[in-house]
mmCIF file of C-alpha atoms in Angstrom:
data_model
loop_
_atom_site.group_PDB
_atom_site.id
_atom_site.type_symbol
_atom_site.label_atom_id
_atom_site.label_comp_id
_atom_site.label_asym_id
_atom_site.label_seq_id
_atom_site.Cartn_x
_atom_site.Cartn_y
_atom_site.Cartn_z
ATOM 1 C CA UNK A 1 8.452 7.131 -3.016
ATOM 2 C CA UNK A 2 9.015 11.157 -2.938
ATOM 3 C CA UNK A 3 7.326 11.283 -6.663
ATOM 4 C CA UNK A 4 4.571 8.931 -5.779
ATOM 5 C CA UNK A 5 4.040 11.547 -2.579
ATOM 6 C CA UNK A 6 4.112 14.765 -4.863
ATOM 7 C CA UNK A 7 1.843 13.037 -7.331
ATOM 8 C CA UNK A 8 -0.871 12.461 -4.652
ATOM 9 C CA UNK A 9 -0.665 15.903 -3.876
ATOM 10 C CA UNK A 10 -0.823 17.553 -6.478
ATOM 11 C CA UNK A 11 -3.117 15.649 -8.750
ATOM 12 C CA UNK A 12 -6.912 14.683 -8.086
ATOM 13 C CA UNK A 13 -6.422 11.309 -8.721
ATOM 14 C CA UNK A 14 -3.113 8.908 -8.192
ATOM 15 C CA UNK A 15 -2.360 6.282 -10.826
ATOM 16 C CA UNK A 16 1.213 4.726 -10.857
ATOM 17 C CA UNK A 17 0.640 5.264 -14.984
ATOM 18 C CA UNK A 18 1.187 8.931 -13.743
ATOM 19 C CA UNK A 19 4.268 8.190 -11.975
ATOM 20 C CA UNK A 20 5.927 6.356 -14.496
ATOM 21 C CA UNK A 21 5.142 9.306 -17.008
ATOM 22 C CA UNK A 22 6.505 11.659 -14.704
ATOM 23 C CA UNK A 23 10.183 9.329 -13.716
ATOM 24 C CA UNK A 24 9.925 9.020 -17.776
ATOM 25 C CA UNK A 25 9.863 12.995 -18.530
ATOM 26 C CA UNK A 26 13.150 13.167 -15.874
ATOM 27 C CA UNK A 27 16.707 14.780 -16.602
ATOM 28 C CA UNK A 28 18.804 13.499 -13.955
ATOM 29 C CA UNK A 29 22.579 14.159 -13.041
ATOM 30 C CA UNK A 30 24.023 10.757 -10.647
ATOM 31 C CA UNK A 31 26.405 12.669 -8.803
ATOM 32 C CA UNK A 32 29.089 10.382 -8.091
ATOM 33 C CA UNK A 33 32.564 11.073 -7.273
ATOM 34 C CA UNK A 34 34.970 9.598 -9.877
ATOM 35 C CA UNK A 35 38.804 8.249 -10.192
ATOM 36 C CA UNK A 36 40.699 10.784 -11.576
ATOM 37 C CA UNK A 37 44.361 9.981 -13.170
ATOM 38 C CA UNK A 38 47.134 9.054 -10.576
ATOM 39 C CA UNK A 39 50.320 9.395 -11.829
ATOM 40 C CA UNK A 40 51.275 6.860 -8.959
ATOM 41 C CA UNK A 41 49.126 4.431 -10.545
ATOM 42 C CA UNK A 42 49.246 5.056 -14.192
ATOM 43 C CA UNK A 43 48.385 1.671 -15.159
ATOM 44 C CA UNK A 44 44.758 1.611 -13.594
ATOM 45 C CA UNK A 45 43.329 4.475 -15.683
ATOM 46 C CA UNK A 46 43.493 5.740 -19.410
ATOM 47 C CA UNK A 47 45.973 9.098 -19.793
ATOM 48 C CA UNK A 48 43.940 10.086 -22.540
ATOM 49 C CA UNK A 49 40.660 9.660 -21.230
ATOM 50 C CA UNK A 50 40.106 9.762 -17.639
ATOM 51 C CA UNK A 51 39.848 12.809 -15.395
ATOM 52 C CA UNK A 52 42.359 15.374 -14.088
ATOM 53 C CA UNK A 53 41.778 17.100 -10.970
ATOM 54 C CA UNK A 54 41.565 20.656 -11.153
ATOM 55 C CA UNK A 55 40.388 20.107 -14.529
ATOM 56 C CA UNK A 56 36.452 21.584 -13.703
ATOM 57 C CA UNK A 57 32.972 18.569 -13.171
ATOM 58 C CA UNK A 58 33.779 15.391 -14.607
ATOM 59 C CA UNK A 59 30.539 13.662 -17.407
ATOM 60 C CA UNK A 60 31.063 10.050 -17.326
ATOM 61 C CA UNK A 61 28.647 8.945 -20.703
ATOM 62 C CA UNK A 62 29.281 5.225 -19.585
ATOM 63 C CA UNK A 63 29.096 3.308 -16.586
ATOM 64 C CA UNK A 64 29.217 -0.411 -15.662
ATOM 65 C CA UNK A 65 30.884 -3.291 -13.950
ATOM 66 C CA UNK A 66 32.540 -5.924 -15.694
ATOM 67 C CA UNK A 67 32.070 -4.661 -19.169
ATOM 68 C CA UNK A 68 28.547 -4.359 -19.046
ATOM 69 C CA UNK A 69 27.152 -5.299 -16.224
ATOM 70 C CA UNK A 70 24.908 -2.727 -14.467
ATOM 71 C CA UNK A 71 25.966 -0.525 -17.143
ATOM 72 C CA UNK A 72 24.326 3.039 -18.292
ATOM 73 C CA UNK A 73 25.374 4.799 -22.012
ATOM 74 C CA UNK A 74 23.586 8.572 -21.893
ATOM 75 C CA UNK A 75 22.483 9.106 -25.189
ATOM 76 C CA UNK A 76 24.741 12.015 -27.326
ATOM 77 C CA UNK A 77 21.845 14.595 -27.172
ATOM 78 C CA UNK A 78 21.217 13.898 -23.430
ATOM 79 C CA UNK A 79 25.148 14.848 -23.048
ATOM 80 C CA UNK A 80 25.023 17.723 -25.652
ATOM 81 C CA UNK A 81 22.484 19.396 -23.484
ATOM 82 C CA UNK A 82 24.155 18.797 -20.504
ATOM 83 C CA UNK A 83 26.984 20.596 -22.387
ATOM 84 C CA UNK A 84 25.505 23.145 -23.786
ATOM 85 C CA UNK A 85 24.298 24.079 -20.212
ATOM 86 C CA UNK A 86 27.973 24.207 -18.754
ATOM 87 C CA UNK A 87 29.094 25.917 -21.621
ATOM 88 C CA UNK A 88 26.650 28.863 -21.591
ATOM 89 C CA UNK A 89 26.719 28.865 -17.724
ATOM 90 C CA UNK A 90 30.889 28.796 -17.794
ATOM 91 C CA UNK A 91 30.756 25.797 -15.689
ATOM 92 C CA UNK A 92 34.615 23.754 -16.457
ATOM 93 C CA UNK A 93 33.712 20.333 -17.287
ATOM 94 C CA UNK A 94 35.970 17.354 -18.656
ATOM 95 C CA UNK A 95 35.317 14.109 -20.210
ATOM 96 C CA UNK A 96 35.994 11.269 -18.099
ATOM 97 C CA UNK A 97 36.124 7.587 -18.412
ATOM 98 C CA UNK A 98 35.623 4.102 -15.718
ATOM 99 C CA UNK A 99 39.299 2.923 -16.878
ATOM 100 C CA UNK A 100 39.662 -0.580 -17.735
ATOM 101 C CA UNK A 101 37.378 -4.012 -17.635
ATOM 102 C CA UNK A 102 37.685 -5.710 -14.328
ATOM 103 C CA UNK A 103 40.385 -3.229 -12.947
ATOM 104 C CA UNK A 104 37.147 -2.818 -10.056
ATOM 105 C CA UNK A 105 34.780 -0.214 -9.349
ATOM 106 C CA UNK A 106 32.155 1.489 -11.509
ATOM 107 C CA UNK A 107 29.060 0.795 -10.320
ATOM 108 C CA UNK A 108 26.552 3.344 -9.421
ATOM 109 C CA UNK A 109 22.650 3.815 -9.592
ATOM 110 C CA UNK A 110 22.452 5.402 -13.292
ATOM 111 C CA UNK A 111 21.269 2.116 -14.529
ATOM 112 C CA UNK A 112 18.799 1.977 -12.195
ATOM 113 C CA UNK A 113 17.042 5.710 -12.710
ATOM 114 C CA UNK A 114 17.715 4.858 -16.751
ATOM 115 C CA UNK A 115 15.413 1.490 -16.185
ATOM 116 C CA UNK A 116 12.502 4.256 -15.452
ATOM 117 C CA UNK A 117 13.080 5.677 -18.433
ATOM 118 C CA UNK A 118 15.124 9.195 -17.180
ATOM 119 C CA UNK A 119 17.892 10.557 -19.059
ATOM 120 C CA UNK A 120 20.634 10.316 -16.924
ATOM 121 C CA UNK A 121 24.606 10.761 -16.783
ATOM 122 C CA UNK A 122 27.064 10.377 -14.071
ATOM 123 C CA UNK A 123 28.788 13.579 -13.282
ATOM 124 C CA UNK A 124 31.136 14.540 -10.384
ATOM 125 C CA UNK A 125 34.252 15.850 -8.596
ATOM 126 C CA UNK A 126 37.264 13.748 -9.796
ATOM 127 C CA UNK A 127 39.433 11.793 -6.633
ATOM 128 C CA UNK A 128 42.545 10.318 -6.170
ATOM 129 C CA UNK A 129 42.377 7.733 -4.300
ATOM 130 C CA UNK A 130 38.739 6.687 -4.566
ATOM 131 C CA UNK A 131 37.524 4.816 -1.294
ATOM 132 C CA UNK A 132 40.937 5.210 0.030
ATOM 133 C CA UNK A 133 41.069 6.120 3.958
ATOM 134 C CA UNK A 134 42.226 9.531 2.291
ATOM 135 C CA UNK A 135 41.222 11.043 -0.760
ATOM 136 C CA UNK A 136 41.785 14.308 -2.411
ATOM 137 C CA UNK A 137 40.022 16.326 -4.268
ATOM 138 C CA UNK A 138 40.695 20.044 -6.160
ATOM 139 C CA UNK A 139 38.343 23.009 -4.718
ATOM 140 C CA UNK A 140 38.063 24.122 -8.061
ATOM 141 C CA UNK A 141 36.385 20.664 -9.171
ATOM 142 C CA UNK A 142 34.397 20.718 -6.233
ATOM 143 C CA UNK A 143 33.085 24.418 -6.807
ATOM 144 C CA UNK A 144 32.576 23.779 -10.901
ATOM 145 C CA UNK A 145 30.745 20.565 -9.517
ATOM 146 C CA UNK A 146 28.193 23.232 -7.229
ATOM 147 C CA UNK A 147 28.483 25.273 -10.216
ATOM 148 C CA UNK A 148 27.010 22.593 -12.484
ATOM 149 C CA UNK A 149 24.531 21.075 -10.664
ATOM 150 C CA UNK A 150 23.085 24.320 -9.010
ATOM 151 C CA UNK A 151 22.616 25.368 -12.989
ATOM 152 C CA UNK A 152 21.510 22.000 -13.991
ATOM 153 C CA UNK A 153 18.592 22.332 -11.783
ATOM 154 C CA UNK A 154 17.997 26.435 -12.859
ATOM 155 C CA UNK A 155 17.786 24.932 -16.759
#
């Protein structure tokens, strides 16, 4: 709806065609908070590929339910931009991953912007205890998380 609004004020004449280009020509970052490793719970996650906190912004390339259910894969030269960004802005990222089929969780609305055609990846502050009563988080993640999306939006 925002877009659509923009759209009809800035151009002479509206046309959803317009729209769609424009959602098309989108970079988008779906901030999301994600799991990070437990060592309470080692079983739900990966070791080697999920999150640490206080290890910078977590990039999540894919997202789903269920295998691949609602799912969203960012394209390599989407991430490699996103990257390349961090890097030359010395923003501390980390590779992060869902964790396992059916262990629950994963959803979140990157499917839905990639349906319009925007390049999108998940990208957040890493939690343990996700949806938990009481979560916790590092300040460093959630400053290199400011960090990235405040030069995300600058590039």
């Amino acid at each position: 709806m925002a877009v659509s609004e923009l759209i009809d004020i800035i151009e002479e004449k509206y046309s959803e065609l317009i729209v769609k280009r424009a959602l098309a020509n989108s970079c988008v970052l779906s901030a999301d908070t994600l799991a990070g490793f437990d060592p309470n719970y080692p079983e739900v996650l990966d070791r080697k590929n999920s999150p640490f906190i206080g290890n910078g912004i977590t990039l999540v390339k894919y997202t789903g339910v269920r295998g691949k259910g609602g799912s969203n894969d960012a394209n390599s030269e989407y991430l490699g931009k996103i990257r390349k960004i961090f890097n030359d802005n010395n923003v501390v990222w980390q590779m992060g991953e869902l964790g396992k089929v059916d262990q629950g969780g994963g959803g979140t609305i990157a499917y839905i912007l990639a349906n319009y055609g925007m390049e999108v990846v998940d990208c957040g502050v890493p939690l343990l205890s996700v949806h938990a009563p009481y979560e916790i988080a590092s300040k460093a993640d959630i400053y290199m998380t400011y960090k990235g999306y405040n030069v995300f939006y600058k590039n």
